Coordinates of C-alpha atoms in Angstrom, one line a residue:
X1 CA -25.2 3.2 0.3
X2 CA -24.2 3.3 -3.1
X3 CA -21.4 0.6 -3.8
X4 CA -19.3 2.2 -6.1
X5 CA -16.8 4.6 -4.6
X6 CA -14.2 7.5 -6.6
X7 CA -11.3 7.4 -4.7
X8 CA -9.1 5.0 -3.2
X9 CA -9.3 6.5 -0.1
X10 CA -12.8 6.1 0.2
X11 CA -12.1 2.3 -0.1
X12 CA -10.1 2.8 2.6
X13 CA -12.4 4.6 4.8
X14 CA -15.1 1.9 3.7
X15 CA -13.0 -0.8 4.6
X16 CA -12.5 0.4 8.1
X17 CA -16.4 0.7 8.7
X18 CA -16.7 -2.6 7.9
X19 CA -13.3 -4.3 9.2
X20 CA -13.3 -5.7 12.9
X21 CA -10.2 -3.5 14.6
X22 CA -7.9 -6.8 14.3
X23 CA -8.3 -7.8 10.4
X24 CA -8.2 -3.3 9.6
X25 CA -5.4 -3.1 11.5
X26 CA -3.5 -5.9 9.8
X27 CA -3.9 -3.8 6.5
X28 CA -2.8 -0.6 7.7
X29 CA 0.7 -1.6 9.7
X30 CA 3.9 -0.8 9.3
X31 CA 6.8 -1.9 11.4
X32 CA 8.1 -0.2 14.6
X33 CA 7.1 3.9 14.1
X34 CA 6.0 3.8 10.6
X35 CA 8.3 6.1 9.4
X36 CA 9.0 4.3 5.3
X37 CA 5.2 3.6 5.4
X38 CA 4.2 7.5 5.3
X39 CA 7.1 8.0 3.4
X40 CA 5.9 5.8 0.7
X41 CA 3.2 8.0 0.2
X42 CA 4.6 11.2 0.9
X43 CA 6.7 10.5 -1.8
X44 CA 4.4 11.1 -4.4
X45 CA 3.1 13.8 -2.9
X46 CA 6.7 15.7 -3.5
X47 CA 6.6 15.1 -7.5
X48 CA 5.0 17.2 -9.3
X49 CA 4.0 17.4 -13.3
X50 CA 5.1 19.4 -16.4
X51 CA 2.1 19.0 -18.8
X52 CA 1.9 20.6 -21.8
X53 CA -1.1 23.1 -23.1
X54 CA -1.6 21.7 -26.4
X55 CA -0.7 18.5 -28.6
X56 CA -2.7 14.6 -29.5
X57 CA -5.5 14.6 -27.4
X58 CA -7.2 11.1 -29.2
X59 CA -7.5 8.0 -27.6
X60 CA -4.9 7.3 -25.1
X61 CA -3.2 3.5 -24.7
X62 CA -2.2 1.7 -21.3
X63 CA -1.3 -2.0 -22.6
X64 CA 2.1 -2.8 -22.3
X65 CA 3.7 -5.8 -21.3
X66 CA 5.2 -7.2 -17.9
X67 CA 7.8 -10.0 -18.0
X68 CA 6.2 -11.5 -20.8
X69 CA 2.4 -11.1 -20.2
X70 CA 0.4 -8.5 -22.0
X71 CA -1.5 -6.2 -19.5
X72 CA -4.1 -3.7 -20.6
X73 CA -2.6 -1.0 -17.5
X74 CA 0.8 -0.7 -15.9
X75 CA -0.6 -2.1 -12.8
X76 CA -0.2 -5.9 -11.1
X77 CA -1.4 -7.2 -8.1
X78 CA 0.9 -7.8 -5.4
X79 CA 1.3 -10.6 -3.5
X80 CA -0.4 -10.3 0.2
X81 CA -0.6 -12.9 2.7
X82 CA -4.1 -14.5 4.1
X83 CA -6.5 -12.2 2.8
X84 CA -9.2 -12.8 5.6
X85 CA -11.1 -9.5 4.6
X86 CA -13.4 -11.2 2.6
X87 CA -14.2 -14.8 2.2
X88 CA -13.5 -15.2 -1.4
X89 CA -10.2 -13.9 -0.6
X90 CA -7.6 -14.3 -3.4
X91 CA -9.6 -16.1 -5.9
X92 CA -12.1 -12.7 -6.1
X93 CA -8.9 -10.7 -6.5
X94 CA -7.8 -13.0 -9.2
X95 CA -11.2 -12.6 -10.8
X96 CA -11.1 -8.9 -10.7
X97 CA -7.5 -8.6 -12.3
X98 CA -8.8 -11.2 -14.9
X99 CA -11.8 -9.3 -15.7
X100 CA -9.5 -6.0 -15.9
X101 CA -6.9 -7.4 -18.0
X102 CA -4.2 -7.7 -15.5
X103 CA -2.2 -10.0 -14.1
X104 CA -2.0 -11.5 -10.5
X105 CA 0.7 -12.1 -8.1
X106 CA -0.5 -14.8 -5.4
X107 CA 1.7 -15.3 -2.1
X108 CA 2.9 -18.7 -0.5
X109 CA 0.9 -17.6 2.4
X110 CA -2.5 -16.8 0.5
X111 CA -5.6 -18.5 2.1
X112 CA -6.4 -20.1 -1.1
X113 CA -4.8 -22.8 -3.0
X114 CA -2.8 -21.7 -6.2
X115 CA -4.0 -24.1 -8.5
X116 CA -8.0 -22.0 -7.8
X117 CA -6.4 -18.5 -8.3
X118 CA -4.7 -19.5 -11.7
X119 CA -8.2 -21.3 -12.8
X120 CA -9.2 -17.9 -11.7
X121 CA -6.6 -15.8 -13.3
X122 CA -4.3 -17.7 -15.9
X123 CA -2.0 -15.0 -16.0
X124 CA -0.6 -15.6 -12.1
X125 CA 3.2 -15.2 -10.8
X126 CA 3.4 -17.2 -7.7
X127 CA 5.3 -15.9 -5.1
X128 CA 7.9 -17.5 -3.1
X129 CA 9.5 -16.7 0.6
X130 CA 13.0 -18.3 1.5
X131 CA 11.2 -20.9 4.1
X132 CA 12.5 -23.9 4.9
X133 CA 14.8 -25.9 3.2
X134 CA 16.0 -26.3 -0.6
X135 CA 14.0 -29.6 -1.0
X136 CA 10.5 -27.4 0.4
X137 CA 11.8 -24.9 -1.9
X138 CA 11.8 -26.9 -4.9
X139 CA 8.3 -28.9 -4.3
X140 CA 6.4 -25.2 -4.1
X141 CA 8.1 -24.3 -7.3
X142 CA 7.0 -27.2 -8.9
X143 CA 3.2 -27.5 -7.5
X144 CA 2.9 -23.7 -8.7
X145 CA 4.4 -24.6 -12.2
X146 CA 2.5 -27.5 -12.5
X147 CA -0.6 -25.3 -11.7
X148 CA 0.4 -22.8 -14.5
X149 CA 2.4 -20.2 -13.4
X150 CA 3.6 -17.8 -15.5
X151 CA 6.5 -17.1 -13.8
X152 CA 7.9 -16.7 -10.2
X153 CA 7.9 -13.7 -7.3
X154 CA 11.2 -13.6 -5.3
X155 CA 10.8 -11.6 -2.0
X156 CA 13.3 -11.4 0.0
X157 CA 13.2 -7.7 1.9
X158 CA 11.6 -8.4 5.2
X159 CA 13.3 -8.0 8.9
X160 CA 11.3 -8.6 12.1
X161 CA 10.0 -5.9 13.5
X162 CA 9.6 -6.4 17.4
X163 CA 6.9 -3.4 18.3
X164 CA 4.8 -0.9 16.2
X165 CA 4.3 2.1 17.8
X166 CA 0.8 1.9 17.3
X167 CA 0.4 -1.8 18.5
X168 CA 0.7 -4.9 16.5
X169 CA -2.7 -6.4 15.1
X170 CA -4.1 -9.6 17.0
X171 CA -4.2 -12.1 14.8
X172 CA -5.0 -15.4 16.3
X173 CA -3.2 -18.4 15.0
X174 CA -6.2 -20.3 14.2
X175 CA -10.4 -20.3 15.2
X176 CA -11.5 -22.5 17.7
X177 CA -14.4 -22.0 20.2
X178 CA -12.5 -20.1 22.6
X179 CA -10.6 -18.0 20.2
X180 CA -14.0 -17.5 18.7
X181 CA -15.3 -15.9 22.0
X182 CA -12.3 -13.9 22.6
X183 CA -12.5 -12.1 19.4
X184 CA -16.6 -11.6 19.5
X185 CA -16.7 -8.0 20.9
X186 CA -14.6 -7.1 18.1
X187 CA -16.8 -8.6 15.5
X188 CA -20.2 -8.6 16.8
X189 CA -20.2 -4.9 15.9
X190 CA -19.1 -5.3 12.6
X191 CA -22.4 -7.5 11.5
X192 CA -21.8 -7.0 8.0
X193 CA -18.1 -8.7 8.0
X194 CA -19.7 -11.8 9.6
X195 CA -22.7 -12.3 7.6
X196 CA -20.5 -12.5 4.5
X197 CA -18.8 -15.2 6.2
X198 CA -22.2 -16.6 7.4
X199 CA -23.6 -16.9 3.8
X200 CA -20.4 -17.9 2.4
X201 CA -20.5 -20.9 5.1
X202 CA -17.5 -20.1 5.7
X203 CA -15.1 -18.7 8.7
X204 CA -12.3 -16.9 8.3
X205 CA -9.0 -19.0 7.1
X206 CA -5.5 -18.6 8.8
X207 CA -4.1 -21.8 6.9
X208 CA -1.4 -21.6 4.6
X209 CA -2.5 -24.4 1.8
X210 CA 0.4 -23.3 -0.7
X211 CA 3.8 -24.1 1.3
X212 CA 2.5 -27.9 1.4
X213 CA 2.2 -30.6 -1.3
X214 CA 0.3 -33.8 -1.5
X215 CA -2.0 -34.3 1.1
X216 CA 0.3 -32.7 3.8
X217 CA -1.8 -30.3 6.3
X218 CA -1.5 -26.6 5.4
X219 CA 0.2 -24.9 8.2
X220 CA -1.5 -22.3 10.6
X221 CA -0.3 -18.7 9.7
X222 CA 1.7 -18.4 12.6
X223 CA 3.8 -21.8 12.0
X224 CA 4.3 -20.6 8.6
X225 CA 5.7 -17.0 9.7
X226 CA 8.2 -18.9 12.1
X227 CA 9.4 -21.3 9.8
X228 CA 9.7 -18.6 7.2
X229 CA 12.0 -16.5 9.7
X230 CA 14.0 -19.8 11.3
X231 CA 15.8 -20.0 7.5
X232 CA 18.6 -19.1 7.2
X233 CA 18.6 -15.9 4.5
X234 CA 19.4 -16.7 0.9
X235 CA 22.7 -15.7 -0.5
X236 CA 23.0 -14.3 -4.3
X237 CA 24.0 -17.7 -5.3
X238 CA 20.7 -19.1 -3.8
X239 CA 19.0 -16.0 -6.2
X240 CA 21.1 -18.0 -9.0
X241 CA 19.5 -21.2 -7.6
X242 CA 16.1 -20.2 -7.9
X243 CA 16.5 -19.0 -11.8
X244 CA 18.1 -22.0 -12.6
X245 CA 15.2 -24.2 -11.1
X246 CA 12.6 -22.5 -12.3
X247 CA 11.6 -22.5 -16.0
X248 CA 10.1 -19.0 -16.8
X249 CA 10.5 -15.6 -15.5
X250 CA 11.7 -14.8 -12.0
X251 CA 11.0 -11.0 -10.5
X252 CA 13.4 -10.7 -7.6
X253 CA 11.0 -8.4 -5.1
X254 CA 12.5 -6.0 -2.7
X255 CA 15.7 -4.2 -4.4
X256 CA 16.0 -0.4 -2.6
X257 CA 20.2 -0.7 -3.7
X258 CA 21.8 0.1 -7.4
X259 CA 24.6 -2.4 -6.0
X260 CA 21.7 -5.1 -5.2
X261 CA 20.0 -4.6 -8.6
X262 CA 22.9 -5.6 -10.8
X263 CA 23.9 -8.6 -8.3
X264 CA 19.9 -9.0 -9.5
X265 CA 21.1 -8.6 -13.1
X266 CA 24.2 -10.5 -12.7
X267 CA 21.7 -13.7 -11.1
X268 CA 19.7 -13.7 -14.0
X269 CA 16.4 -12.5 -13.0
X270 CA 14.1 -11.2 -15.5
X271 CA 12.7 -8.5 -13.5
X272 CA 13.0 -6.5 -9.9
X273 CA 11.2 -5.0 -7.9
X274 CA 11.5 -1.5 -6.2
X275 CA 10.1 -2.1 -2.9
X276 CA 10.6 -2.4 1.1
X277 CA 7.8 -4.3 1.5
X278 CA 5.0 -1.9 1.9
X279 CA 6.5 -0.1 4.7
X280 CA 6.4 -3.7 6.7
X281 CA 10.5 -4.3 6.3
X282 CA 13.7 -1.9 8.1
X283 CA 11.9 1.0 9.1
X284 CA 13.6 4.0 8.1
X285 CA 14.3 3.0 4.5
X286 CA 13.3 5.6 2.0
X287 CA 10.2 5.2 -0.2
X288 CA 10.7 3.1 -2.7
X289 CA 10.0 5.4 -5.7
X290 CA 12.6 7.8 -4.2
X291 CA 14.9 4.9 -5.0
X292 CA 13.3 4.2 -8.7
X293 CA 15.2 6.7 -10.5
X294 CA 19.0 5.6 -10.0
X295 CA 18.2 1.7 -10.3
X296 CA 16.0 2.5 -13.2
X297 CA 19.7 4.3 -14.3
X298 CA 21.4 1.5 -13.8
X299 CA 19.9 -1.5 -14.7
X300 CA 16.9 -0.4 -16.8
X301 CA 17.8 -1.7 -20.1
X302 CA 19.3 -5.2 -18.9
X303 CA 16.0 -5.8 -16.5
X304 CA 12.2 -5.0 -16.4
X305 CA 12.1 -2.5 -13.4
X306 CA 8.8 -2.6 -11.7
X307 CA 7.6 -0.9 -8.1
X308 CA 5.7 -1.5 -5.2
X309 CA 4.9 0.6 -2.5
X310 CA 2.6 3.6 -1.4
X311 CA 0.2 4.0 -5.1
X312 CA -3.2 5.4 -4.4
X313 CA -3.6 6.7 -7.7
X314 CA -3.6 6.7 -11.5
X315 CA -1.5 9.9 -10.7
X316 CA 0.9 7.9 -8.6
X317 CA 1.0 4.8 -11.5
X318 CA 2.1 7.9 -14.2
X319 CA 4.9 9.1 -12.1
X320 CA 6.3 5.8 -11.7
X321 CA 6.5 4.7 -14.8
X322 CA 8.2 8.4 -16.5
X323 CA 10.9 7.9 -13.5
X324 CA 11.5 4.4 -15.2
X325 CA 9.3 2.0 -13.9
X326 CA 7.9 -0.7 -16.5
X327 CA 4.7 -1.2 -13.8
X328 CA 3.9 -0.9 -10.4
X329 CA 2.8 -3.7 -8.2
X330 CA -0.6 -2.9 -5.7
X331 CA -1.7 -4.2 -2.3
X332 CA -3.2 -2.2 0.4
X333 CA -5.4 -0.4 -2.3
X334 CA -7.2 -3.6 -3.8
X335 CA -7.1 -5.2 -0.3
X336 CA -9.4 -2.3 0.7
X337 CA -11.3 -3.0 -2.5
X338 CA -12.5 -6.4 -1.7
X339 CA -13.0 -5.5 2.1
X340 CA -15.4 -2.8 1.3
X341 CA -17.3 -5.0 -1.7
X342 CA -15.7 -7.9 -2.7
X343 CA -14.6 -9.0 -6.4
X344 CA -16.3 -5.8 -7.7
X345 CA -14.6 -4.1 -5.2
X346 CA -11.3 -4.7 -6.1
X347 CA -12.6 -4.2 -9.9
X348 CA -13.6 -0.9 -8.3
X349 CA -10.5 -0.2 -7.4
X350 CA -8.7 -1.0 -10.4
X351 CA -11.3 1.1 -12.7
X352 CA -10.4 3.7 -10.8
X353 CA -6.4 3.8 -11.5
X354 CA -7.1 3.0 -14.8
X355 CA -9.2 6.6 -15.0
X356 CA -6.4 8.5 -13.1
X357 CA -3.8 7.4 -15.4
X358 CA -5.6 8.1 -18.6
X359 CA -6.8 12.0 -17.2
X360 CA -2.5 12.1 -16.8
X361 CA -2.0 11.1 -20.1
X362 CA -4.6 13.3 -21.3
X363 CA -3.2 16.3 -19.0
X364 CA -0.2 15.8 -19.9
X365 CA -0.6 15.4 -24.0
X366 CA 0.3 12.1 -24.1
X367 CA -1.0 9.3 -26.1
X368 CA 0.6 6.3 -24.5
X369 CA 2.1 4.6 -21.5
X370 CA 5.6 4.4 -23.4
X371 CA 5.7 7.9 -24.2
X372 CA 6.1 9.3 -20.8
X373 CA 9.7 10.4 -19.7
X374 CA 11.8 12.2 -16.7
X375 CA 10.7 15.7 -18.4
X376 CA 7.1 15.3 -17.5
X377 CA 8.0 15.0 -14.0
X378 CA 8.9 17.7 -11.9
X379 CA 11.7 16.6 -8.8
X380 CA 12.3 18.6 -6.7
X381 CA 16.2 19.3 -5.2
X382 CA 17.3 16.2 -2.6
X383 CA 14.7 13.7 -3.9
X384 CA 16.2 11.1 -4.9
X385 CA 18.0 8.7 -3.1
X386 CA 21.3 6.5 -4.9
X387 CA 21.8 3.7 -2.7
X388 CA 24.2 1.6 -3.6
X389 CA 26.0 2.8 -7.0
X390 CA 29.7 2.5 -6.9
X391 CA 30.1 5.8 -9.3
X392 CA 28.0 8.5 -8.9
X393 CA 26.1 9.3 -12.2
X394 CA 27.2 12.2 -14.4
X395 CA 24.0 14.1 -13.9
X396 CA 21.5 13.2 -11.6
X397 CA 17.8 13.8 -11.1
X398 CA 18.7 16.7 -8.6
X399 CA 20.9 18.3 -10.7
X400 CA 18.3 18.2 -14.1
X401 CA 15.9 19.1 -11.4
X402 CA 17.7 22.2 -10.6
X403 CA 19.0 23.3 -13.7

C-alpha cells in the first residue's frame, strides 16, 4: 500500500484498519449521543463560498502569526491527551509541525515529557487543566517554562459525561500481565499496531509524566483524570491568576459564549479559543464555528480568536478564518495521521490542509490568508448562533445572509 493518502478521511479509514477497537475508539468519541460532535462537522458542510471568476491568480501566502509565533499555515496542533496510537507519540507530532512550520500545542496528560516535545518542536504552548491545587498548578507552569514554552493553553470546557451511546472506549489504567492478556484478542489482530511497539521496544504508555516535577512518579491516566475532576472549577479570578503567573501568552481554550469571551478579555488572556472540546464536553452545544462569528464580533480586535473543532479540510481552515478566526487548532485529523504512518503521517496530514487551503485561495482569487472576509462566505438563514451577547448586534450574519 502506498503510504501517502489525499484526504483526511482516508487517514481516518487507515487509522481504523490499523487501530485495536479500544485505542480507534478512544479517537472517535464523543460524549453521551454525539450530537455537537456531528455537528462540528456538519457545520461546515452548511457554509458555502462566493468565489470570484477572475482576479490575482500568482503565488498565494499562508504565514501569519499566532500569539506571537510565526506559522507558515493558519493551522496549530491541539493539545490531546496520551497519544498511545503510535509509540513516538507526541514527540513525532512535534517533529511533523516543526518540519511544516507550525507550532505545537502539548497537553498535561501527553505520554511524553514536555521538555522532549519542545527539543522537538521549539515553538510549543503547553497546555494546562485545572487539577489539583494552586501550588501543583504553579510547579507545571514553571517546569513547562523552564522547558521553553512559548506560552500557555488554558482549557477549561469539559463536563463528565456518564454514557456514550455508542459505548465508552476500554482503556485500561495501566499494562501489566493480566491486563496484557485481557486486551490480546483485540490486538493480536491488529499485528501491525504491535510490531511498531515491538521494534520501538516499547509498550504502550498510560502515564502522565507532565503533571509531576522532580523525581515524583508520573501518575496512571486514570489517577490523573480523577484528580483533574476532584478540583474544584476555576473562577474568572483564577483565569486572572493564571495570567498573572505566567510570563508569556495565555490562550484560554473552550469559549462557545460572547459574555465568556470578554470576561476572557477582561482576564487578560492573549488569545481564546472557540471550542467544546471536540465534541467530548456538554453534549448538545452547537459547533463551534457556528459560534465563531458573534465572538469574533465581539472581541476580535482586543484578542486573537482561534478555533477548534470538526476541520477536515483546507476548505474547512478557509471558512474559519473569513468568519473571523486568526487559526484553527487540529486533533483528531493529525491523530489519525500518526496512527496510519507515524511522523510522516501527521506531515501527511498537514500537507494536505495546506493544499486545500491554497486551491480556496486560488478558487476564490485570493492572494493571502489576510485577505479573506464574511463576503466570501456564503451563510445560510439561522446559522449562527449568539450566545451570550448582552445587545444583540445591529446586523447579524443572518440578516447579511439574507439580504
Amino acid at each position: 500500500m502506498n503510504p501517502w493518502f489525499e484526504t483526511v478521511a482516508e487517514a481516518q479509514r487507515r487509522a481504523k484498519k490499523r487501530l485495536p477497537k479500544p485505542v480507534y475508539g478512544a479517537l472517535i468519541a464523543g460524549s453521551e449521543r454525539g450530537q455537537t460532535i456531528e455537528d462540528n462537522q456538519k457545520a461546515f458542510t452548511e457554509l458555502g463560498f462566493a468565489p470570484h471568476v477572475a482576479g490575482p491568480i500568482g503565488e498565494r501566502s499562508q504565514a501569519t502569526t499566532v500569539l506571537g509565533q510565526s506559522v507558515s499555515m493558519p493551522v496549530l496542533i491541539s493539545p490531546t491527551g496520551v497519544q498511545a496510537v503510535h509509540p513516538d507519540g507526541e514527540v513525532a507530532v512535534a517533529r511533523a509541525a516543526a518540519a511544516r512550520g507550525i507550532a505545537m500545542g502539548l497537553s498535561s496528560f501527553a505520554s511524553k515529557p514536555v521538555e522532549e516535545v519542545i527539543a522537538a518542536n521549539p515553538a510549543t504552548f503547553f497546555q494546562l487543566y485545572w487539577c489539583g491545587s494552586k501550588d501543583d498548578i504553579l510547579a507545571r507552569m514553571a517546569r513547562a517554562k523552564a522547558a521553553g514554552a512559548v506560552g500557555l493553553i488554558l482549557t477549561l470546557d469539559w463536563s463528565f459525561s456518564h454514557g456514550r451511546d455508542w459505548g465508552s472506549p476500554e482503556i485500561p489504567q495501566g499494562l501489566d500481565f493480566r491486563t496484557m492478556l485481557k486486551f490480546a484478542p483485540a490486538t493480536v489482530i491488529k499485528p501491525r499496531w504491535l510490531t511498531t511497539y515491538l521494534k520501538s521496544g516499547t509498550l504502550p504508555d498510560l502515564t502522565v509524566p507532565n503533571l509531576v516535577t522532580g523525581d515524583a512518579k508520573a501518575p496512571g491516566f486514570f489517577a490523573a483524570y480523577g484528580e483533574w475532576m476532584g478540583t474544584p472549577p476555576p473562577d474568572w479570578a483564577d483565569v486572572q491568576w493564571v495570567v498573572d503567573n505566567w510570563d508569556g501568552p495565555v490562550l484560554l481554550k473552550g469559549v462557545i459564549r460572547v459574555d465568556d469571551a470578554q470576561r476572557a478579555v477582561d482576564a487578560g488572556v492573549a488569545g481564546i479559543s472557540v471550542s467544546n472540546h471536540g465534541g467530548n464536553n456538554l453534549d448538545g452545544t452547537p459547533a463551534a464555528i457556528r459560534a465563531l462569528p458573534a465572538i469574533a464580533d465581539a472581541v476580535g480586535d482586543d484578542i486573537e480568536v482561534l478555533l477548534d473543532g470538526g476541520i477536515r479540510r483546507g476548505s474547512d481552515v478557509v471558512k474559519a478564518v473569513a468568519l473571523g478566526a486568526r487559526a484553527v487548532l487540529i486533533g483528531r485529523a493529525y491523530l489519525w495521521g500518526l496512527a496510519a504512518n507515524g511522523q510522516a503521517g501527521v506531515e501527511n496530514v498537514l500537507d494536505i490542509l495546506k493544499g486545500g487551503i491554497d486551491s480556496a485561495l486560488l478558487g476564490l482569487r485570493k492572494t493571502s490568508i489576510h485577505d479573506l472576509d464574511r463576503d466570501d462566505i456564503v451563510v445560510p438563514q439561522g446559522f449562527v448562533r449568539d450566545l451570550g451577547s448582552p445587545v444583540a448586534p445591529t446586523r447579524s450574519l443572518d440578516a447579511a445572509a439574507s439580504s
